[in-house]
Amino acid sequence: PEEATLRKVLETFAVHNATPHAALFCHGRVLVATHDWWDIDAYDLVLLTTFIRSLPAVGLRDLPVYLPRSNPSTPYRLIVLRITHGMDVVLLAGPEPNLQAVEDMAHNVFGLALPYLKQTRDALPWTLPPSVVVDPGIIGMIVHDYNAHRILMTFSH
């Protein structure tokens, strides 16, 4: 139920910003995303997610990105907006919307959900279950569930 609620809020935000591609990141991991976000080529999603995780925390970013498999000749705008500590909303957009409109819409859409988002962020376990034993020589891994269109990435620090 929580995922459906978060997805509905995110989809509302995406529609108001004229893009079908949106995701809510929590500590660098996708918490929930629009269906069209998951339709992006898996290779491009890994690149986008890795890039987003590498960015220092800033209130609002607007960066040009190319998706080498999905559309290598067209630049997209990667808009990353910090909602609260550890949580970012990400849009993959074209020339619209302007950044002020994105920021204003984020306050309108996510403002009422902020206590819930903070509670969700603080409740999420981000480690592997104790039953999973990983060789100490492995510094990171990517798990791709093709059926669910989900990717899990984890790196040791």
PDB file of C-alpha atoms in Angstrom:
ATOM      1  CA  PRO A   1       0.000   0.000   0.000  1.00  0.00           C
ATOM      2  CA  GLU A   2       2.818   2.444   0.833  1.00  0.00           C
ATOM      3  CA  GLU A   3       4.464   1.890  -2.539  1.00  0.00           C
ATOM      4  CA  ALA A   4       1.173   2.541  -4.338  1.00  0.00           C
ATOM      5  CA  THR A   5       0.646   5.753  -2.345  1.00  0.00           C
ATOM      6  CA  LEU A   6       4.162   6.990  -3.062  1.00  0.00           C
ATOM      7  CA  ARG A   7       3.847   6.081  -6.749  1.00  0.00           C
ATOM      8  CA  LYS A   8       0.572   8.024  -6.996  1.00  0.00           C
ATOM      9  CA  VAL A   9       2.212  11.123  -5.463  1.00  0.00           C
ATOM     10  CA  LEU A  10       5.205  10.729  -7.777  1.00  0.00           C
ATOM     11  CA  GLU A  11       3.026  10.253 -10.866  1.00  0.00           C
ATOM     12  CA  THR A  12       1.056  13.383  -9.963  1.00  0.00           C
ATOM     13  CA  PHE A  13       4.338  15.281  -9.726  1.00  0.00           C
ATOM     14  CA  ALA A  14       5.532  13.861 -13.064  1.00  0.00           C
ATOM     15  CA  VAL A  15       2.294  14.760 -14.867  1.00  0.00           C
ATOM     16  CA  HIS A  16       2.445  18.346 -13.567  1.00  0.00           C
ATOM     17  CA  ASN A  17       6.006  18.574 -14.891  1.00  0.00           C
ATOM     18  CA  ALA A  18       5.145  17.154 -18.322  1.00  0.00           C
ATOM     19  CA  THR A  19       7.316  14.043 -18.140  1.00  0.00           C
ATOM     20  CA  PRO A  20       6.474  10.356 -17.773  1.00  0.00           C
ATOM     21  CA  HIS A  21       9.931   9.561 -16.335  1.00  0.00           C
ATOM     22  CA  ALA A  22      10.242  10.178 -12.613  1.00  0.00           C
ATOM     23  CA  ALA A  23      11.724   8.387  -9.623  1.00  0.00           C
ATOM     24  CA  LEU A  24      11.963   8.953  -5.903  1.00  0.00           C
ATOM     25  CA  PHE A  25      15.401   8.114  -4.529  1.00  0.00           C
ATOM     26  CA  CYS A  26      16.149   7.375  -0.903  1.00  0.00           C
ATOM     27  CA  HIS A  27      19.839   7.387   0.030  1.00  0.00           C
ATOM     28  CA  GLY A  28      20.780   6.884  -3.621  1.00  0.00           C
ATOM     29  CA  ARG A  29      18.402   3.995  -4.255  1.00  0.00           C
ATOM     30  CA  VAL A  30      15.138   3.990  -6.166  1.00  0.00           C
ATOM     31  CA  LEU A  31      12.306   3.868  -3.653  1.00  0.00           C
ATOM     32  CA  VAL A  32       9.533   4.146  -6.213  1.00  0.00           C
ATOM     33  CA  ALA A  33       9.333   5.164  -9.874  1.00  0.00           C
ATOM     34  CA  THR A  34       6.791   5.720 -12.605  1.00  0.00           C
ATOM     35  CA  HIS A  35       6.107   2.828 -14.959  1.00  0.00           C
ATOM     36  CA  ASP A  36       7.785   4.719 -17.806  1.00  0.00           C
ATOM     37  CA  TRP A  37      10.955   5.113 -15.725  1.00  0.00           C
ATOM     38  CA  TRP A  38      11.220   1.310 -15.622  1.00  0.00           C
ATOM     39  CA  ASP A  39      10.708   1.158 -19.399  1.00  0.00           C
ATOM     40  CA  ILE A  40      14.057   2.902 -19.937  1.00  0.00           C
ATOM     41  CA  ASP A  41      16.695   0.453 -21.155  1.00  0.00           C
ATOM     42  CA  ALA A  42      18.246  -1.423 -18.197  1.00  0.00           C
ATOM     43  CA  TYR A  43      21.775  -0.366 -19.183  1.00  0.00           C
ATOM     44  CA  ASP A  44      20.721   3.285 -19.272  1.00  0.00           C
ATOM     45  CA  LEU A  45      18.984   2.909 -15.885  1.00  0.00           C
ATOM     46  CA  VAL A  46      22.167   1.563 -14.339  1.00  0.00           C
ATOM     47  CA  LEU A  47      24.123   4.501 -15.761  1.00  0.00           C
ATOM     48  CA  LEU A  48      21.533   7.028 -14.557  1.00  0.00           C
ATOM     49  CA  THR A  49      21.299   5.522 -11.084  1.00  0.00           C
ATOM     50  CA  THR A  50      25.055   5.321 -10.703  1.00  0.00           C
ATOM     51  CA  PHE A  51      25.406   8.924 -11.854  1.00  0.00           C
ATOM     52  CA  ILE A  52      22.668  10.137  -9.489  1.00  0.00           C
ATOM     53  CA  ARG A  53      24.289   8.282  -6.569  1.00  0.00           C
ATOM     54  CA  SER A  54      27.612   9.967  -7.345  1.00  0.00           C
ATOM     55  CA  LEU A  55      26.207  13.504  -7.139  1.00  0.00           C
ATOM     56  CA  PRO A  56      26.830  15.503  -3.972  1.00  0.00           C
ATOM     57  CA  ALA A  57      23.684  16.498  -2.100  1.00  0.00           C
ATOM     58  CA  VAL A  58      22.411  19.810  -3.445  1.00  0.00           C
ATOM     59  CA  GLY A  59      18.958  21.383  -3.307  1.00  0.00           C
ATOM     60  CA  LEU A  60      18.281  21.415  -7.066  1.00  0.00           C
ATOM     61  CA  ARG A  61      20.225  20.288 -10.144  1.00  0.00           C
ATOM     62  CA  ASP A  62      19.544  20.430 -13.861  1.00  0.00           C
ATOM     63  CA  LEU A  63      22.049  18.432 -15.902  1.00  0.00           C
ATOM     64  CA  PRO A  64      22.118  17.357 -19.546  1.00  0.00           C
ATOM     65  CA  VAL A  65      22.374  13.580 -19.987  1.00  0.00           C
ATOM     66  CA  TYR A  66      22.391  11.219 -22.935  1.00  0.00           C
ATOM     67  CA  LEU A  67      20.988   7.715 -22.791  1.00  0.00           C
ATOM     68  CA  PRO A  68      23.372   5.649 -24.935  1.00  0.00           C
ATOM     69  CA  ARG A  69      20.951   2.806 -25.636  1.00  0.00           C
ATOM     70  CA  SER A  70      17.535   4.469 -25.461  1.00  0.00           C
ATOM     71  CA  ASN A  71      18.270   7.614 -27.456  1.00  0.00           C
ATOM     72  CA  PRO A  72      21.987   8.368 -27.930  1.00  0.00           C
ATOM     73  CA  SER A  73      21.598  11.509 -30.021  1.00  0.00           C
ATOM     74  CA  THR A  74      19.032  13.404 -27.939  1.00  0.00           C
ATOM     75  CA  PRO A  75      19.978  15.126 -24.687  1.00  0.00           C
ATOM     76  CA  TYR A  76      17.580  14.891 -21.773  1.00  0.00           C
ATOM     77  CA  ARG A  77      17.449  17.078 -18.717  1.00  0.00           C
ATOM     78  CA  LEU A  78      18.148  15.213 -15.516  1.00  0.00           C
ATOM     79  CA  ILE A  79      16.463  17.243 -12.805  1.00  0.00           C
ATOM     80  CA  VAL A  80      17.326  16.203  -9.256  1.00  0.00           C
ATOM     81  CA  LEU A  81      15.516  17.932  -6.406  1.00  0.00           C
ATOM     82  CA  ARG A  82      16.311  17.282  -2.748  1.00  0.00           C
ATOM     83  CA  ILE A  83      13.001  16.869  -0.883  1.00  0.00           C
ATOM     84  CA  THR A  84      14.482  16.167   2.527  1.00  0.00           C
ATOM     85  CA  HIS A  85      17.722  14.734   3.872  1.00  0.00           C
ATOM     86  CA  GLY A  86      18.426  11.518   1.985  1.00  0.00           C
ATOM     87  CA  MET A  87      15.455  11.817  -0.386  1.00  0.00           C
ATOM     88  CA  ASP A  88      15.532  13.176  -3.927  1.00  0.00           C
ATOM     89  CA  VAL A  89      12.934  13.294  -6.646  1.00  0.00           C
ATOM     90  CA  VAL A  90      14.376  12.805 -10.130  1.00  0.00           C
ATOM     91  CA  LEU A  91      12.848  13.777 -13.459  1.00  0.00           C
ATOM     92  CA  LEU A  92      14.092  12.888 -16.903  1.00  0.00           C
ATOM     93  CA  ALA A  93      12.631  15.694 -18.978  1.00  0.00           C
ATOM     94  CA  GLY A  94      12.810  17.652 -22.183  1.00  0.00           C
ATOM     95  CA  PRO A  95      13.033  21.442 -22.476  1.00  0.00           C
ATOM     96  CA  GLU A  96      10.054  21.960 -20.163  1.00  0.00           C
ATOM     97  CA  PRO A  97       9.453  22.534 -17.255  1.00  0.00           C
ATOM     98  CA  ASN A  98      11.443  25.428 -15.862  1.00  0.00           C
ATOM     99  CA  LEU A  99      13.237  24.848 -12.578  1.00  0.00           C
ATOM    100  CA  GLN A 100      11.171  27.277 -10.559  1.00  0.00           C
ATOM    101  CA  ALA A 101       8.006  25.463 -11.619  1.00  0.00           C
ATOM    102  CA  VAL A 102       9.554  22.118 -10.616  1.00  0.00           C
ATOM    103  CA  GLU A 103      10.505  23.446  -7.203  1.00  0.00           C
ATOM    104  CA  ASP A 104       7.097  25.045  -6.624  1.00  0.00           C
ATOM    105  CA  MET A 105       5.281  21.887  -7.698  1.00  0.00           C
ATOM    106  CA  ALA A 106       7.480  19.765  -5.423  1.00  0.00           C
ATOM    107  CA  HIS A 107       6.445  21.878  -2.426  1.00  0.00           C
ATOM    108  CA  ASN A 108       2.791  21.510  -3.398  1.00  0.00           C
ATOM    109  CA  VAL A 109       2.851  17.774  -4.138  1.00  0.00           C
ATOM    110  CA  PHE A 110       5.365  16.483  -1.591  1.00  0.00           C
ATOM    111  CA  GLY A 111       4.742  19.056   1.147  1.00  0.00           C
ATOM    112  CA  LEU A 112       1.803  17.252   2.701  1.00  0.00           C
ATOM    113  CA  ALA A 113       3.544  13.886   2.328  1.00  0.00           C
ATOM    114  CA  LEU A 114       6.808  15.069   3.924  1.00  0.00           C
ATOM    115  CA  PRO A 115       6.200  13.536   7.390  1.00  0.00           C
ATOM    116  CA  TYR A 116       5.302  10.233   5.714  1.00  0.00           C
ATOM    117  CA  LEU A 117       8.377  10.403   3.462  1.00  0.00           C
ATOM    118  CA  LYS A 118      10.650  11.016   6.451  1.00  0.00           C
ATOM    119  CA  GLN A 119       9.056   8.122   8.316  1.00  0.00           C
ATOM    120  CA  THR A 120       9.505   5.872   5.277  1.00  0.00           C
ATOM    121  CA  ARG A 121      13.131   6.962   4.848  1.00  0.00           C
ATOM    122  CA  ASP A 122      13.935   6.243   8.473  1.00  0.00           C
ATOM    123  CA  ALA A 123      12.203   2.853   8.476  1.00  0.00           C
ATOM    124  CA  LEU A 124      13.880   1.367   5.415  1.00  0.00           C
ATOM    125  CA  PRO A 125      16.576  -1.248   5.870  1.00  0.00           C
ATOM    126  CA  TRP A 126      19.282  -0.762   3.269  1.00  0.00           C
ATOM    127  CA  THR A 127      21.510  -3.695   4.074  1.00  0.00           C
ATOM    128  CA  LEU A 128      21.421  -7.225   2.803  1.00  0.00           C
ATOM    129  CA  PRO A 129      19.661  -9.717   5.068  1.00  0.00           C
ATOM    130  CA  PRO A 130      21.975 -11.583   7.460  1.00  0.00           C
ATOM    131  CA  SER A 131      21.269 -14.829   5.612  1.00  0.00           C
ATOM    132  CA  VAL A 132      23.088 -13.493   2.527  1.00  0.00           C
ATOM    133  CA  VAL A 133      26.822 -14.103   2.760  1.00  0.00           C
ATOM    134  CA  VAL A 134      28.940 -12.056   0.360  1.00  0.00           C
ATOM    135  CA  ASP A 135      32.612 -12.766  -0.243  1.00  0.00           C
ATOM    136  CA  PRO A 136      34.702  -9.951   1.324  1.00  0.00           C
ATOM    137  CA  GLY A 137      36.494  -9.462  -2.007  1.00  0.00           C
ATOM    138  CA  ILE A 138      33.282  -8.235  -3.645  1.00  0.00           C
ATOM    139  CA  ILE A 139      33.096  -4.449  -3.481  1.00  0.00           C
ATOM    140  CA  GLY A 140      29.763  -4.049  -5.239  1.00  0.00           C
ATOM    141  CA  MET A 141      27.035  -5.849  -7.095  1.00  0.00           C
ATOM    142  CA  ILE A 142      24.090  -5.255  -9.361  1.00  0.00           C
ATOM    143  CA  VAL A 143      21.030  -7.499  -9.283  1.00  0.00           C
ATOM    144  CA  HIS A 144      18.578  -7.104 -12.154  1.00  0.00           C
ATOM    145  CA  ASP A 145      15.085  -8.616 -11.927  1.00  0.00           C
ATOM    146  CA  TYR A 146      13.973  -8.638 -15.552  1.00  0.00           C
ATOM    147  CA  ASN A 147      10.412  -9.670 -14.729  1.00  0.00           C
ATOM    148  CA  ALA A 148       9.819  -6.898 -12.197  1.00  0.00           C
ATOM    149  CA  HIS A 149      11.929  -4.353 -14.120  1.00  0.00           C
ATOM    150  CA  ARG A 150      13.924  -3.627 -10.969  1.00  0.00           C
ATOM    151  CA  ILE A 151      17.620  -3.133 -10.367  1.00  0.00           C
ATOM    152  CA  LEU A 152      19.338  -3.345  -6.990  1.00  0.00           C
ATOM    153  CA  MET A 153      22.838  -1.924  -6.672  1.00  0.00           C
ATOM    154  CA  THR A 154      24.977  -2.040  -3.590  1.00  0.00           C
ATOM    155  CA  PHE A 155      28.560  -0.958  -2.978  1.00  0.00           C
ATOM    156  CA  SER A 156      30.811  -1.298   0.034  1.00  0.00           C
ATOM    157  CA  HIS A 157      32.268   1.962   1.330  1.00  0.00           C
TER     158      HIS A 157
END
